[in-house]
mmCIF file of C-alpha atoms in Angstrom:
data_model
loop_
_atom_site.group_PDB
_atom_site.id
_atom_site.type_symbol
_atom_site.label_atom_id
_atom_site.label_comp_id
_atom_site.label_asym_id
_atom_site.label_seq_id
_atom_site.Cartn_x
_atom_site.Cartn_y
_atom_site.Cartn_z
ATOM 1 C CA GLU U 1 0.001 -0.004 -0.019
ATOM 2 C CA VAL U 2 1.289 3.444 -1.020
ATOM 3 C CA GLN U 3 1.722 5.841 1.976
ATOM 4 C CA ILE U 4 2.603 9.468 1.701
ATOM 5 C CA LEU U 5 3.071 11.587 4.769
ATOM 6 C CA GLU U 6 3.833 15.308 4.765
ATOM 7 C CA THR U 7 5.216 17.038 7.839
ATOM 8 C CA GLY U 8 6.841 20.303 8.795
ATOM 9 C CA GLY U 9 3.963 22.754 8.455
ATOM 10 C CA GLY U 10 2.831 25.250 11.035
ATOM 11 C CA LEU U 11 2.575 28.954 11.801
ATOM 12 C CA VAL U 12 5.377 31.046 10.342
ATOM 13 C CA LYS U 13 5.963 34.793 10.398
ATOM 14 C CA PRO U 14 6.163 36.763 7.192
ATOM 15 C CA GLY U 15 9.608 36.619 5.849
ATOM 16 C CA GLY U 16 10.357 33.336 7.585
ATOM 17 C CA SER U 17 11.176 30.076 6.026
ATOM 18 C CA LEU U 18 10.268 26.449 6.550
ATOM 19 C CA ARG U 19 11.135 22.985 5.187
ATOM 20 C CA LEU U 20 8.365 20.563 4.391
ATOM 21 C CA SER U 21 9.065 16.832 4.313
ATOM 22 C CA CYS U 22 7.222 14.046 2.517
ATOM 23 C CA ALA U 23 7.959 10.564 3.597
ATOM 24 C CA THR U 24 6.727 7.725 1.259
ATOM 25 C CA SER U 25 6.524 3.955 1.244
ATOM 26 C CA GLY U 26 4.858 1.247 -0.648
ATOM 27 C CA PHE U 27 6.286 1.935 -4.101
ATOM 28 C CA ASN U 28 9.616 2.140 -5.816
ATOM 29 C CA PHE U 29 10.346 5.849 -5.004
ATOM 30 C CA ASN U 30 13.431 5.925 -7.283
ATOM 31 C CA ASP U 31 11.175 5.406 -10.330
ATOM 32 C CA TYR U 32 8.963 8.379 -9.954
ATOM 33 C CA PHE U 33 8.859 12.094 -10.362
ATOM 34 C CA MET U 34 7.554 13.826 -7.260
ATOM 35 C CA ASN U 35 5.465 16.942 -7.027
ATOM 36 C CA TRP U 36 4.291 19.501 -4.441
ATOM 37 C CA VAL U 37 0.923 21.088 -4.942
ATOM 38 C CA ARG U 38 -0.699 23.679 -2.700
ATOM 39 C CA GLN U 39 -4.254 24.796 -2.041
ATOM 40 C CA ALA U 40 -5.013 28.117 -0.408
ATOM 41 C CA PRO U 41 -8.116 28.258 1.858
ATOM 42 C CA GLY U 42 -11.251 27.941 -0.276
ATOM 43 C CA LYS U 43 -9.275 28.024 -3.461
ATOM 44 C CA GLY U 44 -8.176 25.554 -6.184
ATOM 45 C CA LEU U 45 -5.116 23.570 -6.639
ATOM 46 C CA GLU U 46 -1.809 25.118 -7.624
ATOM 47 C CA TRP U 47 1.263 23.231 -8.742
ATOM 48 C CA VAL U 48 4.378 24.274 -6.802
ATOM 49 C CA ALA U 49 7.336 22.185 -7.871
ATOM 50 C CA GLN U 50 8.519 18.950 -9.417
ATOM 51 C CA ILE U 51 11.601 16.890 -9.069
ATOM 52 C CA ARG U 52 12.380 14.134 -11.539
ATOM 53 C CA ASN U 53 14.173 10.902 -10.814
ATOM 54 C CA LYS U 54 17.800 9.867 -11.257
ATOM 55 C CA ASN U 55 17.204 8.816 -14.870
ATOM 56 C CA TYR U 56 16.378 12.486 -15.594
ATOM 57 C CA ASN U 57 19.245 13.826 -13.524
ATOM 58 C CA TYR U 58 16.969 14.989 -10.673
ATOM 59 C CA ALA U 59 15.788 17.931 -12.832
ATOM 60 C CA THR U 60 13.708 20.437 -11.006
ATOM 61 C CA TYR U 61 10.865 22.649 -12.147
ATOM 62 C CA TYR U 62 9.071 25.422 -10.296
ATOM 63 C CA ALA U 63 5.950 27.551 -10.522
ATOM 64 C CA GLU U 64 6.832 31.025 -11.589
ATOM 65 C CA SER U 65 5.052 32.560 -8.611
ATOM 66 C CA LEU U 66 7.418 30.836 -6.251
ATOM 67 C CA GLU U 67 10.628 30.662 -8.274
ATOM 68 C CA GLY U 68 13.611 31.965 -6.359
ATOM 69 C CA ARG U 69 11.928 31.272 -3.032
ATOM 70 C CA VAL U 70 11.447 27.551 -3.201
ATOM 71 C CA THR U 71 13.745 24.528 -3.569
ATOM 72 C CA ILE U 72 12.609 20.965 -4.057
ATOM 73 C CA SER U 73 14.942 18.093 -3.207
ATOM 74 C CA ARG U 74 14.816 14.347 -2.679
ATOM 75 C CA ASP U 75 16.706 11.576 -0.837
ATOM 76 C CA ASP U 76 16.101 8.322 -2.669
ATOM 77 C CA SER U 77 17.657 6.439 0.237
ATOM 78 C CA LYS U 78 14.915 7.718 2.473
ATOM 79 C CA SER U 79 12.085 7.588 -0.113
ATOM 80 C CA SER U 80 11.513 11.193 0.823
ATOM 81 C CA VAL U 81 11.103 14.538 -1.002
ATOM 82 C CA TYR U 82 11.422 18.019 0.588
ATOM 83 C CA LEU U 83 10.280 21.528 -0.073
ATOM 84 C CA GLN U 84 12.213 24.524 1.289
ATOM 85 C CA VAL U 85 10.301 27.785 1.122
ATOM 86 C CA SER U 86 11.759 31.121 2.098
ATOM 87 C CA SER U 87 10.622 34.718 2.308
ATOM 88 C CA LEU U 88 7.147 33.473 3.203
ATOM 89 C CA ARG U 89 4.205 35.741 2.512
ATOM 90 C CA ALA U 90 0.618 35.686 3.683
ATOM 91 C CA GLU U 91 -0.406 34.408 0.236
ATOM 92 C CA ASP U 92 1.690 31.275 0.779
ATOM 93 C CA THR U 93 -0.843 30.210 3.401
ATOM 94 C CA ALA U 94 -2.132 26.939 2.083
ATOM 95 C CA ILE U 95 -2.350 23.145 2.499
ATOM 96 C CA TYR U 96 0.784 21.682 0.798
ATOM 97 C CA TYR U 97 0.311 18.217 -0.871
ATOM 98 C CA CYS U 98 2.963 15.851 -1.897
ATOM 99 C CA THR U 99 1.979 13.565 -4.750
ATOM 100 C CA MET U 100 3.544 10.639 -6.551
ATOM 101 C CA ASN U 101 2.723 10.733 -10.314
ATOM 102 C CA TRP U 102 -0.708 12.277 -9.537
ATOM 103 C CA GLU U 103 -1.878 8.784 -8.560
ATOM 104 C CA ASP U 104 -1.262 8.996 -4.839
ATOM 105 C CA TRP U 105 -1.447 12.071 -2.604
ATOM 106 C CA GLY U 106 -0.655 12.690 1.029
ATOM 107 C CA GLN U 107 -3.165 14.252 3.406
ATOM 108 C CA GLY U 108 -1.357 17.572 3.165
ATOM 109 C CA VAL U 109 0.221 19.795 5.705
ATOM 110 C CA MET U 110 -1.051 23.266 6.653
ATOM 111 C CA VAL U 111 1.274 26.233 6.387
ATOM 112 C CA THR U 112 -0.001 29.508 7.861
ATOM 113 C CA VAL U 113 1.992 32.687 7.281
ATOM 114 C CA SER U 114 0.902 35.340 9.743
ATOM 115 C CA SER U 115 2.362 37.743 12.267
ATOM 116 C CA ASP A 1 1.451 29.341 -19.276
ATOM 117 C CA VAL A 2 -1.240 26.953 -20.349
ATOM 118 C CA VAL A 3 -4.639 28.041 -18.997
ATOM 119 C CA LEU A 4 -7.302 25.378 -18.529
ATOM 120 C CA THR A 5 -10.766 26.716 -18.576
ATOM 121 C CA GLN A 6 -13.290 24.419 -16.878
ATOM 122 C CA THR A 7 -17.031 24.698 -17.396
ATOM 123 C CA PRO A 8 -19.366 24.860 -15.751
ATOM 124 C CA PRO A 9 -18.033 26.131 -12.410
ATOM 125 C CA THR A 10 -20.974 24.495 -10.644
ATOM 126 C CA LEU A 11 -23.105 21.568 -11.588
ATOM 127 C CA LEU A 12 -26.359 20.654 -9.961
ATOM 128 C CA ALA A 13 -27.387 17.049 -10.689
ATOM 129 C CA THR A 14 -29.917 14.501 -9.541
ATOM 130 C CA ILE A 15 -28.987 10.913 -8.799
ATOM 131 C CA GLY A 16 -28.863 8.915 -11.949
ATOM 132 C CA GLN A 17 -28.379 11.949 -14.197
ATOM 133 C CA SER A 18 -25.555 12.050 -16.660
ATOM 134 C CA VAL A 19 -23.359 15.115 -16.624
ATOM 135 C CA SER A 20 -20.391 16.445 -18.439
ATOM 136 C CA ILE A 21 -17.535 18.820 -17.592
ATOM 137 C CA SER A 22 -15.550 20.609 -20.134
ATOM 138 C CA CYS A 23 -11.897 21.523 -19.915
ATOM 139 C CA ARG A 24 -10.429 23.730 -22.680
ATOM 140 C CA SER A 25 -6.765 24.425 -22.919
ATOM 141 C CA SER A 26 -5.217 27.508 -24.246
ATOM 142 C CA GLN A 27 -2.738 25.414 -26.282
ATOM 143 C CA SER A 28 -2.550 21.864 -27.516
ATOM 144 C CA LEU A 29 -1.737 19.332 -24.834
ATOM 145 C CA LEU A 30 -0.330 16.863 -27.317
ATOM 146 C CA HIS A 31 3.324 16.219 -26.290
ATOM 147 C CA SER A 32 6.002 15.665 -28.824
ATOM 148 C CA ASN A 33 6.195 12.005 -27.665
ATOM 149 C CA GLY A 34 2.495 11.495 -28.820
ATOM 150 C CA ASN A 35 0.989 11.470 -25.328
ATOM 151 C CA THR A 36 -1.536 13.932 -24.169
ATOM 152 C CA TYR A 37 -0.988 14.599 -20.438
ATOM 153 C CA LEU A 38 -4.436 15.593 -19.358
ATOM 154 C CA ASN A 39 -5.764 14.102 -16.158
ATOM 155 C CA TRP A 40 -8.964 14.454 -14.092
ATOM 156 C CA LEU A 41 -9.117 14.567 -10.307
ATOM 157 C CA LEU A 42 -11.837 14.607 -7.784
ATOM 158 C CA GLN A 43 -11.472 16.331 -4.430
ATOM 159 C CA ARG A 44 -14.236 15.612 -1.913
ATOM 160 C CA THR A 45 -14.737 18.044 0.911
ATOM 161 C CA GLY A 46 -11.893 17.922 3.468
ATOM 162 C CA GLN A 47 -9.965 15.382 1.531
ATOM 163 C CA SER A 48 -6.958 15.165 -0.708
ATOM 164 C CA PRO A 49 -7.419 15.063 -4.475
ATOM 165 C CA GLN A 50 -7.825 11.625 -5.883
ATOM 166 C CA PRO A 51 -7.181 10.569 -9.493
ATOM 167 C CA LEU A 52 -9.956 9.594 -11.825
ATOM 168 C CA ILE A 53 -8.668 9.693 -15.378
ATOM 169 C CA TYR A 54 -5.208 9.865 -16.852
ATOM 170 C CA LEU A 55 -3.906 10.427 -20.390
ATOM 171 C CA VAL A 56 -7.320 11.897 -21.367
ATOM 172 C CA SER A 57 -9.345 8.734 -21.266
ATOM 173 C CA LYS A 58 -7.723 5.983 -19.144
ATOM 174 C CA LEU A 59 -9.598 5.007 -15.959
ATOM 175 C CA GLU A 60 -7.521 4.938 -12.765
ATOM 176 C CA SER A 61 -7.610 1.559 -10.942
ATOM 177 C CA GLY A 62 -10.635 1.356 -8.724
ATOM 178 C CA VAL A 63 -12.575 4.215 -10.332
ATOM 179 C CA PRO A 64 -16.134 3.214 -11.343
ATOM 180 C CA ASN A 65 -16.694 2.861 -15.084
ATOM 181 C CA ARG A 66 -19.538 5.478 -14.906
ATOM 182 C CA PHE A 67 -16.629 7.928 -15.254
ATOM 183 C CA SER A 68 -15.207 8.457 -18.733
ATOM 184 C CA GLY A 69 -12.874 10.926 -20.363
ATOM 185 C CA SER A 70 -12.552 12.047 -23.938
ATOM 186 C CA GLY A 71 -11.054 14.722 -26.119
ATOM 187 C CA SER A 72 -7.839 15.663 -27.924
ATOM 188 C CA GLY A 73 -5.717 18.723 -28.568
ATOM 189 C CA THR A 74 -7.320 21.522 -26.611
ATOM 190 C CA ASP A 75 -10.818 20.220 -25.809
ATOM 191 C CA PHE A 76 -11.448 17.661 -23.188
ATOM 192 C CA THR A 77 -14.600 16.266 -21.419
ATOM 193 C CA LEU A 78 -15.257 14.291 -18.289
ATOM 194 C CA LYS A 79 -18.562 12.438 -18.286
ATOM 195 C CA ILE A 80 -20.318 10.816 -15.427
ATOM 196 C CA SER A 81 -22.929 8.414 -16.672
ATOM 197 C CA GLY A 82 -25.429 8.156 -13.833
ATOM 198 C CA VAL A 83 -24.292 10.426 -10.897
ATOM 199 C CA GLU A 84 -24.259 8.793 -7.495
ATOM 200 C CA ALA A 85 -24.273 10.564 -4.104
ATOM 201 C CA GLU A 86 -20.617 9.769 -3.567
ATOM 202 C CA ASP A 87 -19.601 11.722 -6.652
ATOM 203 C CA LEU A 88 -20.185 15.119 -5.005
ATOM 204 C CA GLY A 89 -17.078 17.292 -4.793
ATOM 205 C CA VAL A 90 -14.857 19.485 -6.901
ATOM 206 C CA TYR A 91 -13.467 18.030 -10.107
ATOM 207 C CA TYR A 92 -10.282 19.438 -11.624
ATOM 208 C CA CYS A 93 -8.621 18.942 -14.924
ATOM 209 C CA MET A 94 -4.765 19.256 -15.004
ATOM 210 C CA GLN A 95 -2.070 19.144 -17.629
ATOM 211 C CA PHE A 96 1.542 18.201 -17.473
ATOM 212 C CA THR A 97 2.447 18.452 -21.096
ATOM 213 C CA HIS A 98 3.952 21.901 -20.607
ATOM 214 C CA TYR A 99 5.702 23.627 -17.715
ATOM 215 C CA PRO A 100 4.503 25.246 -15.608
ATOM 216 C CA LEU A 101 1.993 22.440 -14.797
ATOM 217 C CA THR A 102 -1.419 23.845 -14.480
ATOM 218 C CA PHE A 103 -4.886 22.951 -13.026
ATOM 219 C CA GLY A 104 -8.270 24.022 -14.186
ATOM 220 C CA SER A 105 -10.280 26.185 -11.687
ATOM 221 C CA GLY A 106 -12.570 23.286 -10.662
ATOM 222 C CA THR A 107 -16.145 22.318 -11.175
ATOM 223 C CA LYS A 108 -18.222 21.741 -8.094
ATOM 224 C CA LEU A 109 -20.731 18.977 -8.378
ATOM 225 C CA GLU A 110 -23.642 19.266 -6.078
ATOM 226 C CA ILE A 111 -26.452 16.742 -5.658
ATOM 227 C CA LYS A 112 -30.041 17.877 -5.675
#
């Protein structure tokens, strides 16, 4: 059974940073691209970042709205993917989801940016 | 960026009714490798999105066959043949042919 668990969310002050983690199991992590998607309260889904697998040299892609403030990374030995977000703004307040190939999604982790 | 326009934004249906949701793309979603990376997702209230359809028309494992997807190029449709109560929620189309990856704005299905 595929399991995806995001952690690391919480309340952060504007200008702060945080690192989200996504631990996975139940599939061959090395084979898959991994994505982060976010959803602001009451809003739709917004793609944040993607990291490809080793076969694609771990290439990374980012949403333009976050580029320069976000870094996605992965640790294949831990079947985990990470999202580092800096210079946080109120509009970054959202549930952040980790997804494997759009087939399986975590429950999401809430990030609230507020003073 | 590729803009996905979903219509209608809200759909009110009775149990057993067949409904369709349209997803129109601002540019062709046909990839140079011949695949069209257009998926449909359902997000029930308070839950994570779940996959329904991938590559335009392929049904995800475990998804009832009352769901079907069709289309090509820039015009795509999700059809539910006989809505059931468990189908309520917000439906999203999404594309990953072009970066940045994008989602439609969603269609909320409500049951009368």
